[in-house]
Amino acid sequence: MKRIDLRRVALGLAAPLLAIVVAFVVTSLILLIAGDPVGAVWAQLIDVPLPRQVVAIINAATVYYLSAIAVAIGFRMNLFNIGVDGQYRVAAFAAAVFAGQAWLPGPLNIAVSLLVAMAAGGLWAGIAGILKVTRGVSEVISTIMLNTIATFLVSFLLSKAALRVEGSNAVNTRPIPESSRVPGISVDGIIATPNLIYGFIVLAVVVGLAYWFVLGKTRFGFDLRTTGRSETAAVASGVKVKRMVLTSMVISGAAAGLVGMPLLFGQDYTYGDTFQSGLGFAGIAIALLGRNNAVGIVFAALLWAYLDAQGNGLQINAGVSDRLVLVIQGVIVLSVVIAYELVRRAGVRMEQRRVASQLAAARTPSPETEGAAA
Amino acid sequence: MSDQGLVITTGLEAPPPPRRPIHRARWFWFAVIGGAIVVLSTVRVITGAEDIDSSGALTAAIALAMPIGLAGLGGLWSERAGVVNIGLEGMMILGTWGGAFFAYYYGPWVGILGAILLGIVGGAVHALATVIFGVDHIVSGVAINLLGAGAGAYLAVRTFSSLPGGGPTQSPPLPQLPFISIPWLSDWLGQIEETGWWLVSDIAGVLRALTTNLNVLSIIAVLLLILSWWILWHTPFGLRLRSCGEAPHAAETLGVNVIRYKFMAVLISGGLAGLAGGFLVLVASNLYREGQVAGRGYIGLAAMIFGNWRTGGLAGGAALFGYTDAIQLRGGGDVVRAYLLPIATFLIAWGVWILVRRRQGKPVVGVVTLILGILSAVWFLGVTRVSNEFTGMTPYVATLLVLAFASQRLRPPAADGQVYRKGEST
């Protein structure tokens, strides 16, 4: 038993390592073909980040983590929630408008705003869920449509709810009052920088723990994973598949609703047309990279944010466009998914061989079992 | 339909026969188009929203529909062979760079080839991941989109930054492909259109849009659509390719090299998506700009699904998207408002019909339809123009509605999106 586990760990590690090696080779090749300095690029990318960059990496990773968890909830259910992008923007807008009104005092305002965001994200995802269970519409295509609809809807509502500031073109919602902002965490004691880490890193930790616990340790999570793996098996064990699809879509959307919260309460304090976009698509890539695993996604999000931060210096230090980072990220994701597939197949083959040899050892070896195992 | 009341349930009936494909008369679609023009011109005369079918709006619509149609055609080729291609967006982005780069150095015609070539590169990556390595199609497609966006942007910075008139996110102006119009006919039709007569000037407007300032690439795109239809549905090659999307293992037993067909289909798909990107740089905007594709790859995919995985339907879907896009770009809030009139009329009439003839459906459906119709009518009467955001939203909402109401009738290839591995047939 123990030997198999070791082998499994080795296989599990083989995939990401293989992917990183492939990404390294492919990117170097691209640089060579384009005539860019290969050495200088890698020197910049592998350089130890400055303390303030470390803070920026952790902050960006926090947001990425939430987005990837939202995607991963869908993935575990075999649902492709491509719509995290739209869900988090609708939710961030709703929460910003609510929190900006300051109907409730201080922390209570934050708590209720989080609920508003989750409700908005869940509702938006719920549209795709309802379309899937009642009309059989693929969630891939409906969430893509809903992303664009969200863009138009939010920009329309923003133009209605916006606070006009004299002498500025920026369109923003009413800022969140001072008392309802989430203070940053100082890391001055560990690494010398005045920059603060989002207080809502706690939110990411809580969401990560909840994800791990609910999916891994509860009956609901078991049902959800079963439905994702095999719908027929789920039906046979009494799972109401349609309700499951809708529920997981809504939960995924509610988690997506939280994506913008660290930015909203820890940095921008308002929702405007400059609010960070494209987080949902990064979340898909990070969830794939992290294998939908609560811990794996931490590393994936950190890697993503690390590449982002290191890429900023590329233009100055190596004379290469920072867009190169997007290429590297794309290559990593693609090689990771291919590597996982190859490793999975290798694992299946090894398992088959092991079972075959055990069977052969248990019985008298005959050509029939040999043939069946192969 | 009419003998619904006579059905007696015994519990012993055979399962209902599968719905037969509807065979419509040849004139059916002509009647639909004719009817649409009649409705449009009536609405135009009543509401005064001239842009509803002006030749200017229609010309813009044709130009905007082409990249969507080409992308959708790319999706069609690959999905007919059973490979879901959500990576069209990334392949289009690669195509925009390829088109711009090659057009700048070697002229617009080579630009077309460059766009196709770069699209094929994207298609090759997708084919490698999905067909050879058996990665989930949507996962691979998402990765291709990331990769395509990154590679396009990186290459653009690398190649366009130092050029005169270019920048890191923009290419210099590119040489243009020729536009074709039939000179005297176009002027004559223009005069008729000016008159504003009911029906006559509308038909003139449509004809004028079809004969004036048509880009060569638009004509090529339409030819490619027809060619794809012919190859896929009327040649042995097409039959084999579609068999890979319907029942790959059965195709395998008949000696079809499924892997090779799928690989080729995805390459063709990439090439068409690349050409769609090339259309954007060579015709629609005359230069490369970062973020130019702006989700058109996804829209192409939607147009294909909207069109039920058929060339004709796909063209209709692309036309719808192109049209609404054109209306939005021309600031046609009054046009969208004008459309509320026929929608409201139709919904109210339909609702009343259901309520009067109970058989068509439950009374609740009739009441809801009626209420929606009245709401549309109130909206129509209450505003003078619909806000631009809602105009932009229209095609997406329309696609969702079509999917919601027609998804039971949609029939994707049976093995679409399934990972095929050789020799696994059961």
PDB file of N, CA, C and O in Angstrom, chain A residues 45-97:
ATOM      1  N   LEU A  45      13.196  36.782 -14.833  1.00  0.00           N
ATOM      2  CA  LEU A  45      12.040  36.055 -14.315  1.00  0.00           C
ATOM      3  C   LEU A  45      12.394  35.267 -13.052  1.00  0.00           C
ATOM      4  O   LEU A  45      11.542  35.053 -12.189  1.00  0.00           O
ATOM      5  N   ILE A  46      13.654  34.835 -12.944  1.00  0.00           N
ATOM      6  CA  ILE A  46      14.015  34.011 -11.784  1.00  0.00           C
ATOM      7  C   ILE A  46      14.576  34.869 -10.659  1.00  0.00           C
ATOM      8  O   ILE A  46      14.723  34.422  -9.535  1.00  0.00           O
ATOM      9  N   ASP A  47      14.837  36.134 -10.943  1.00  0.00           N
ATOM     10  CA  ASP A  47      15.362  37.064  -9.947  1.00  0.00           C
ATOM     11  C   ASP A  47      14.476  37.087  -8.692  1.00  0.00           C
ATOM     12  O   ASP A  47      13.258  36.951  -8.778  1.00  0.00           O
ATOM     13  N   VAL A  48      15.135  37.239  -7.524  1.00  0.00           N
ATOM     14  CA  VAL A  48      14.356  37.299  -6.276  1.00  0.00           C
ATOM     15  C   VAL A  48      13.553  38.593  -6.247  1.00  0.00           C
ATOM     16  O   VAL A  48      14.106  39.673  -6.459  1.00  0.00           O
ATOM     17  N   PRO A  49      12.230  38.495  -6.045  1.00  0.00           N
ATOM     18  CA  PRO A  49      11.428  39.719  -6.059  1.00  0.00           C
ATOM     19  C   PRO A  49      11.716  40.628  -4.865  1.00  0.00           C
ATOM     20  O   PRO A  49      12.083  40.151  -3.791  1.00  0.00           O
ATOM     21  N   LEU A  50      11.540  41.933  -5.057  1.00  0.00           N
ATOM     22  CA  LEU A  50      11.710  42.901  -3.982  1.00  0.00           C
ATOM     23  C   LEU A  50      10.594  42.717  -2.955  1.00  0.00           C
ATOM     24  O   LEU A  50       9.531  42.184  -3.277  1.00  0.00           O
ATOM     25  N   PRO A  51      10.830  43.205  -1.710  1.00  0.00           N
ATOM     26  CA  PRO A  51       9.787  43.055  -0.679  1.00  0.00           C
ATOM     27  C   PRO A  51       8.429  43.583  -1.110  1.00  0.00           C
ATOM     28  O   PRO A  51       7.402  42.931  -0.915  1.00  0.00           O
ATOM     29  N   ARG A  52       8.411  44.757  -1.766  1.00  0.00           N
ATOM     30  CA  ARG A  52       7.094  45.295  -2.153  1.00  0.00           C
ATOM     31  C   ARG A  52       6.441  44.431  -3.235  1.00  0.00           C
ATOM     32  O   ARG A  52       5.235  44.304  -3.314  1.00  0.00           O
ATOM     33  N   GLN A  53       7.305  43.797  -4.043  1.00  0.00           N
ATOM     34  CA  GLN A  53       6.748  42.889  -5.054  1.00  0.00           C
ATOM     35  C   GLN A  53       6.170  41.640  -4.401  1.00  0.00           C
ATOM     36  O   GLN A  53       5.170  41.104  -4.859  1.00  0.00           O
ATOM     37  N   VAL A  54       6.829  41.194  -3.324  1.00  0.00           N
ATOM     38  CA  VAL A  54       6.310  40.029  -2.612  1.00  0.00           C
ATOM     39  C   VAL A  54       4.886  40.312  -2.139  1.00  0.00           C
ATOM     40  O   VAL A  54       3.979  39.491  -2.297  1.00  0.00           O
ATOM     41  N   VAL A  55       4.697  41.506  -1.583  1.00  0.00           N
ATOM     42  CA  VAL A  55       3.357  41.876  -1.127  1.00  0.00           C
ATOM     43  C   VAL A  55       2.378  41.906  -2.306  1.00  0.00           C
ATOM     44  O   VAL A  55       1.269  41.379  -2.223  1.00  0.00           O
ATOM     45  N   ALA A  56       2.837  42.470  -3.417  1.00  0.00           N
ATOM     46  CA  ALA A  56       1.963  42.532  -4.594  1.00  0.00           C
ATOM     47  C   ALA A  56       1.606  41.130  -5.080  1.00  0.00           C
ATOM     48  O   ALA A  56       0.462  40.868  -5.470  1.00  0.00           O
ATOM     49  N   ILE A  57       2.587  40.222  -5.019  1.00  0.00           N
ATOM     50  CA  ILE A  57       2.332  38.848  -5.464  1.00  0.00           C
ATOM     51  C   ILE A  57       1.289  38.192  -4.575  1.00  0.00           C
ATOM     52  O   ILE A  57       0.334  37.569  -5.061  1.00  0.00           O
ATOM     53  N   ILE A  58       1.465  38.378  -3.251  1.00  0.00           N
ATOM     54  CA  ILE A  58       0.518  37.739  -2.333  1.00  0.00           C
ATOM     55  C   ILE A  58      -0.885  38.317  -2.540  1.00  0.00           C
ATOM     56  O   ILE A  58      -1.875  37.592  -2.568  1.00  0.00           O
ATOM     57  N   ASN A  59      -0.966  39.621  -2.726  1.00  0.00           N
ATOM     58  CA  ASN A  59      -2.271  40.246  -2.934  1.00  0.00           C
ATOM     59  C   ASN A  59      -2.940  39.745  -4.208  1.00  0.00           C
ATOM     60  O   ASN A  59      -4.122  39.388  -4.213  1.00  0.00           O
ATOM     61  N   ALA A  60      -2.156  39.711  -5.283  1.00  0.00           N
ATOM     62  CA  ALA A  60      -2.739  39.252  -6.543  1.00  0.00           C
ATOM     63  C   ALA A  60      -3.142  37.784  -6.421  1.00  0.00           C
ATOM     64  O   ALA A  60      -4.212  37.379  -6.901  1.00  0.00           O
ATOM     65  N   ALA A  61      -2.303  36.994  -5.739  1.00  0.00           N
ATOM     66  CA  ALA A  61      -2.605  35.573  -5.597  1.00  0.00           C
ATOM     67  C   ALA A  61      -3.886  35.364  -4.803  1.00  0.00           C
ATOM     68  O   ALA A  61      -4.649  34.437  -5.067  1.00  0.00           O
ATOM     69  N   THR A  62      -4.142  36.240  -3.824  1.00  0.00           N
ATOM     70  CA  THR A  62      -5.368  36.139  -3.032  1.00  0.00           C
ATOM     71  C   THR A  62      -6.598  36.198  -3.930  1.00  0.00           C
ATOM     72  O   THR A  62      -7.517  35.384  -3.835  1.00  0.00           O
ATOM     73  N   VAL A  63      -6.580  37.192  -4.826  1.00  0.00           N
ATOM     74  CA  VAL A  63      -7.719  37.372  -5.722  1.00  0.00           C
ATOM     75  C   VAL A  63      -7.819  36.196  -6.695  1.00  0.00           C
ATOM     76  O   VAL A  63      -8.894  35.640  -6.919  1.00  0.00           O
ATOM     77  N   TYR A  64      -6.674  35.808  -7.260  1.00  0.00           N
ATOM     78  CA  TYR A  64      -6.653  34.678  -8.192  1.00  0.00           C
ATOM     79  C   TYR A  64      -7.179  33.414  -7.509  1.00  0.00           C
ATOM     80  O   TYR A  64      -7.882  32.608  -8.112  1.00  0.00           O
ATOM     81  N   TYR A  65      -6.781  33.241  -6.243  1.00  0.00           N
ATOM     82  CA  TYR A  65      -7.165  32.033  -5.528  1.00  0.00           C
ATOM     83  C   TYR A  65      -8.684  31.918  -5.449  1.00  0.00           C
ATOM     84  O   TYR A  65      -9.262  30.867  -5.746  1.00  0.00           O
ATOM     85  N   LEU A  66      -9.321  33.031  -5.072  1.00  0.00           N
ATOM     86  CA  LEU A  66     -10.785  33.020  -4.960  1.00  0.00           C
ATOM     87  C   LEU A  66     -11.423  32.676  -6.301  1.00  0.00           C
ATOM     88  O   LEU A  66     -12.352  31.870  -6.388  1.00  0.00           O
ATOM     89  N   SER A  67     -10.893  33.282  -7.360  1.00  0.00           N
ATOM     90  CA  SER A  67     -11.449  33.037  -8.683  1.00  0.00           C
ATOM     91  C   SER A  67     -11.283  31.568  -9.075  1.00  0.00           C
ATOM     92  O   SER A  67     -12.211  30.935  -9.599  1.00  0.00           O
ATOM     93  N   ALA A  68     -10.089  31.024  -8.802  1.00  0.00           N
ATOM     94  CA  ALA A  68      -9.834  29.641  -9.184  1.00  0.00           C
ATOM     95  C   ALA A  68     -10.698  28.668  -8.380  1.00  0.00           C
ATOM     96  O   ALA A  68     -11.166  27.662  -8.921  1.00  0.00           O
ATOM     97  N   ILE A  69     -10.944  28.988  -7.108  1.00  0.00           N
ATOM     98  CA  ILE A  69     -11.799  28.106  -6.304  1.00  0.00           C
ATOM     99  C   ILE A  69     -13.215  28.095  -6.886  1.00  0.00           C
ATOM    100  O   ILE A  69     -13.855  27.046  -7.001  1.00  0.00           O
ATOM    101  N   ALA A  70     -13.681  29.294  -7.280  1.00  0.00           N
ATOM    102  CA  ALA A  70     -15.021  29.369  -7.872  1.00  0.00           C
ATOM    103  C   ALA A  70     -15.106  28.476  -9.105  1.00  0.00           C
ATOM    104  O   ALA A  70     -16.082  27.740  -9.293  1.00  0.00           O
ATOM    105  N   VAL A  71     -14.074  28.522  -9.944  1.00  0.00           N
ATOM    106  CA  VAL A  71     -14.062  27.688 -11.142  1.00  0.00           C
ATOM    107  C   VAL A  71     -13.987  26.210 -10.755  1.00  0.00           C
ATOM    108  O   VAL A  71     -14.674  25.355 -11.317  1.00  0.00           O
ATOM    109  N   ALA A  72     -13.145  25.935  -9.741  1.00  0.00           N
ATOM    110  CA  ALA A  72     -12.895  24.545  -9.356  1.00  0.00           C
ATOM    111  C   ALA A  72     -14.165  23.876  -8.836  1.00  0.00           C
ATOM    112  O   ALA A  72     -14.384  22.683  -9.068  1.00  0.00           O
ATOM    113  N   ILE A  73     -15.020  24.639  -8.139  1.00  0.00           N
ATOM    114  CA  ILE A  73     -16.270  24.054  -7.643  1.00  0.00           C
ATOM    115  C   ILE A  73     -17.062  23.491  -8.819  1.00  0.00           C
ATOM    116  O   ILE A  73     -17.580  22.373  -8.765  1.00  0.00           O
ATOM    117  N   GLY A  74     -17.119  24.278  -9.900  1.00  0.00           N
ATOM    118  CA  GLY A  74     -17.799  23.784 -11.092  1.00  0.00           C
ATOM    119  C   GLY A  74     -17.102  22.572 -11.684  1.00  0.00           C
ATOM    120  O   GLY A  74     -17.732  21.575 -12.013  1.00  0.00           O
ATOM    121  N   PHE A  75     -15.777  22.664 -11.787  1.00  0.00           N
ATOM    122  CA  PHE A  75     -15.007  21.576 -12.397  1.00  0.00           C
ATOM    123  C   PHE A  75     -15.244  20.252 -11.680  1.00  0.00           C
ATOM    124  O   PHE A  75     -15.353  19.199 -12.318  1.00  0.00           O
ATOM    125  N   ARG A  76     -15.307  20.297 -10.349  1.00  0.00           N
ATOM    126  CA  ARG A  76     -15.474  19.053  -9.604  1.00  0.00           C
ATOM    127  C   ARG A  76     -16.800  18.396  -9.935  1.00  0.00           C
ATOM    128  O   ARG A  76     -17.008  17.211  -9.747  1.00  0.00           O
ATOM    129  N   MET A  77     -17.742  19.230 -10.395  1.00  0.00           N
ATOM    130  CA  MET A  77     -19.079  18.754 -10.724  1.00  0.00           C
ATOM    131  C   MET A  77     -19.165  18.490 -12.225  1.00  0.00           C
ATOM    132  O   MET A  77     -20.221  18.226 -12.760  1.00  0.00           O
ATOM    133  N   ASN A  78     -18.015  18.633 -12.903  1.00  0.00           N
ATOM    134  CA  ASN A  78     -17.977  18.492 -14.352  1.00  0.00           C
ATOM    135  C   ASN A  78     -18.762  19.598 -15.059  1.00  0.00           C
ATOM    136  O   ASN A  78     -19.360  19.393 -16.102  1.00  0.00           O
ATOM    137  N   LEU A  79     -18.791  20.760 -14.442  1.00  0.00           N
ATOM    138  CA  LEU A  79     -19.447  21.928 -15.038  1.00  0.00           C
ATOM    139  C   LEU A  79     -18.364  22.939 -15.383  1.00  0.00           C
ATOM    140  O   LEU A  79     -17.494  23.201 -14.556  1.00  0.00           O
ATOM    141  N   PHE A  80     -18.435  23.483 -16.585  1.00  0.00           N
ATOM    142  CA  PHE A  80     -17.451  24.489 -16.950  1.00  0.00           C
ATOM    143  C   PHE A  80     -18.032  25.863 -16.716  1.00  0.00           C
ATOM    144  O   PHE A  80     -18.745  26.383 -17.558  1.00  0.00           O
ATOM    145  N   ASN A  81     -17.732  26.424 -15.576  1.00  0.00           N
ATOM    146  CA  ASN A  81     -18.237  27.762 -15.299  1.00  0.00           C
ATOM    147  C   ASN A  81     -17.277  28.792 -15.891  1.00  0.00           C
ATOM    148  O   ASN A  81     -16.427  29.337 -15.215  1.00  0.00           O
ATOM    149  N   ILE A  82     -17.452  29.034 -17.201  1.00  0.00           N
ATOM    150  CA  ILE A  82     -16.614  30.023 -17.874  1.00  0.00           C
ATOM    151  C   ILE A  82     -17.068  31.413 -17.445  1.00  0.00           C
ATOM    152  O   ILE A  82     -16.437  32.415 -17.733  1.00  0.00           O
ATOM    153  N   GLY A  83     -18.209  31.472 -16.773  1.00  0.00           N
ATOM    154  CA  GLY A  83     -18.832  32.750 -16.480  1.00  0.00           C
ATOM    155  C   GLY A  83     -18.390  33.423 -15.204  1.00  0.00           C
ATOM    156  O   GLY A  83     -18.981  34.425 -14.806  1.00  0.00           O
ATOM    157  N   VAL A  84     -17.330  32.894 -14.552  1.00  0.00           N
ATOM    158  CA  VAL A  84     -16.848  33.547 -13.336  1.00  0.00           C
ATOM    159  C   VAL A  84     -16.547  35.015 -13.615  1.00  0.00           C
ATOM    160  O   VAL A  84     -16.788  35.888 -12.789  1.00  0.00           O
ATOM    161  N   ASP A  85     -16.052  35.289 -14.826  1.00  0.00           N
ATOM    162  CA  ASP A  85     -15.707  36.648 -15.199  1.00  0.00           C
ATOM    163  C   ASP A  85     -16.898  37.602 -15.069  1.00  0.00           C
ATOM    164  O   ASP A  85     -16.772  38.674 -14.505  1.00  0.00           O
ATOM    165  N   GLY A  86     -18.028  37.192 -15.594  1.00  0.00           N
ATOM    166  CA  GLY A  86     -19.209  38.036 -15.487  1.00  0.00           C
ATOM    167  C   GLY A  86     -19.757  38.061 -14.071  1.00  0.00           C
ATOM    168  O   GLY A  86     -20.176  39.095 -13.569  1.00  0.00           O
ATOM    169  N   GLN A  87     -19.739  36.886 -13.430  1.00  0.00           N
ATOM    170  CA  GLN A  87     -20.316  36.781 -12.083  1.00  0.00           C
ATOM    171  C   GLN A  87     -19.607  37.695 -11.096  1.00  0.00           C
ATOM    172  O   GLN A  87     -20.241  38.379 -10.292  1.00  0.00           O
ATOM    173  N   TYR A  88     -18.261  37.725 -11.155  1.00  0.00           N
ATOM    174  CA  TYR A  88     -17.593  38.550 -10.144  1.00  0.00           C
ATOM    175  C   TYR A  88     -17.790  40.030 -10.402  1.00  0.00           C
ATOM    176  O   TYR A  88     -17.829  40.825  -9.467  1.00  0.00           O
ATOM    177  N   ARG A  89     -17.970  40.410 -11.682  1.00  0.00           N
ATOM    178  CA  ARG A  89     -18.176  41.838 -11.940  1.00  0.00           C
ATOM    179  C   ARG A  89     -19.568  42.285 -11.514  1.00  0.00           C
ATOM    180  O   ARG A  89     -19.732  43.339 -10.904  1.00  0.00           O
ATOM    181  N   VAL A  90     -20.575  41.465 -11.817  1.00  0.00           N
ATOM    182  CA  VAL A  90     -21.928  41.785 -11.355  1.00  0.00           C
ATOM    183  C   VAL A  90     -21.938  41.883  -9.831  1.00  0.00           C
ATOM    184  O   VAL A  90     -22.484  42.820  -9.242  1.00  0.00           O
ATOM    185  N   ALA A  91     -21.278  40.901  -9.190  1.00  0.00           N
ATOM    186  CA  ALA A  91     -21.288  40.850  -7.731  1.00  0.00           C
ATOM    187  C   ALA A  91     -20.531  42.030  -7.136  1.00  0.00           C
ATOM    188  O   ALA A  91     -20.996  42.654  -6.173  1.00  0.00           O
ATOM    189  N   ALA A  92     -19.374  42.344  -7.696  1.00  0.00           N
ATOM    190  CA  ALA A  92     -18.578  43.446  -7.147  1.00  0.00           C
ATOM    191  C   ALA A  92     -19.342  44.755  -7.281  1.00  0.00           C
ATOM    192  O   ALA A  92     -19.334  45.599  -6.376  1.00  0.00           O
ATOM    193  N   PHE A  93     -20.048  44.904  -8.414  1.00  0.00           N
ATOM    194  CA  PHE A  93     -20.830  46.127  -8.605  1.00  0.00           C
ATOM    195  C   PHE A  93     -21.939  46.197  -7.550  1.00  0.00           C
ATOM    196  O   PHE A  93     -22.119  47.220  -6.891  1.00  0.00           O
ATOM    197  N   ALA A  94     -22.668  45.084  -7.393  1.00  0.00           N
ATOM    198  CA  ALA A  94     -23.779  45.086  -6.434  1.00  0.00           C
ATOM    199  C   ALA A  94     -23.267  45.385  -5.029  1.00  0.00           C
ATOM    200  O   ALA A  94     -23.842  46.217  -4.302  1.00  0.00           O
ATOM    201  N   ALA A  95     -22.164  44.737  -4.644  1.00  0.00           N
ATOM    202  CA  ALA A  95     -21.625  44.945  -3.299  1.00  0.00           C
ATOM    203  C   ALA A  95     -21.142  46.381  -3.135  1.00  0.00           C
ATOM    204  O   ALA A  95     -21.332  46.993  -2.075  1.00  0.00           O
ATOM    205  N   ALA A  96     -20.526  46.934  -4.191  1.00  0.00           N
ATOM    206  CA  ALA A  96     -20.007  48.303  -4.094  1.00  0.00           C
ATOM    207  C   ALA A  96     -21.148  49.293  -3.909  1.00  0.00           C
ATOM    208  O   ALA A  96     -21.056  50.215  -3.097  1.00  0.00           O
ATOM    209  N   VAL A  97     -22.227  49.078  -4.646  1.00  0.00           N
ATOM    210  CA  VAL A  97     -23.368  49.984  -4.509  1.00  0.00           C
ATOM    211  C   VAL A  97     -23.952  49.870  -3.104  1.00  0.00           C
ATOM    212  O   VAL A  97     -24.204  50.873  -2.425  1.00  0.00           O
TER     213      VAL A  97
END
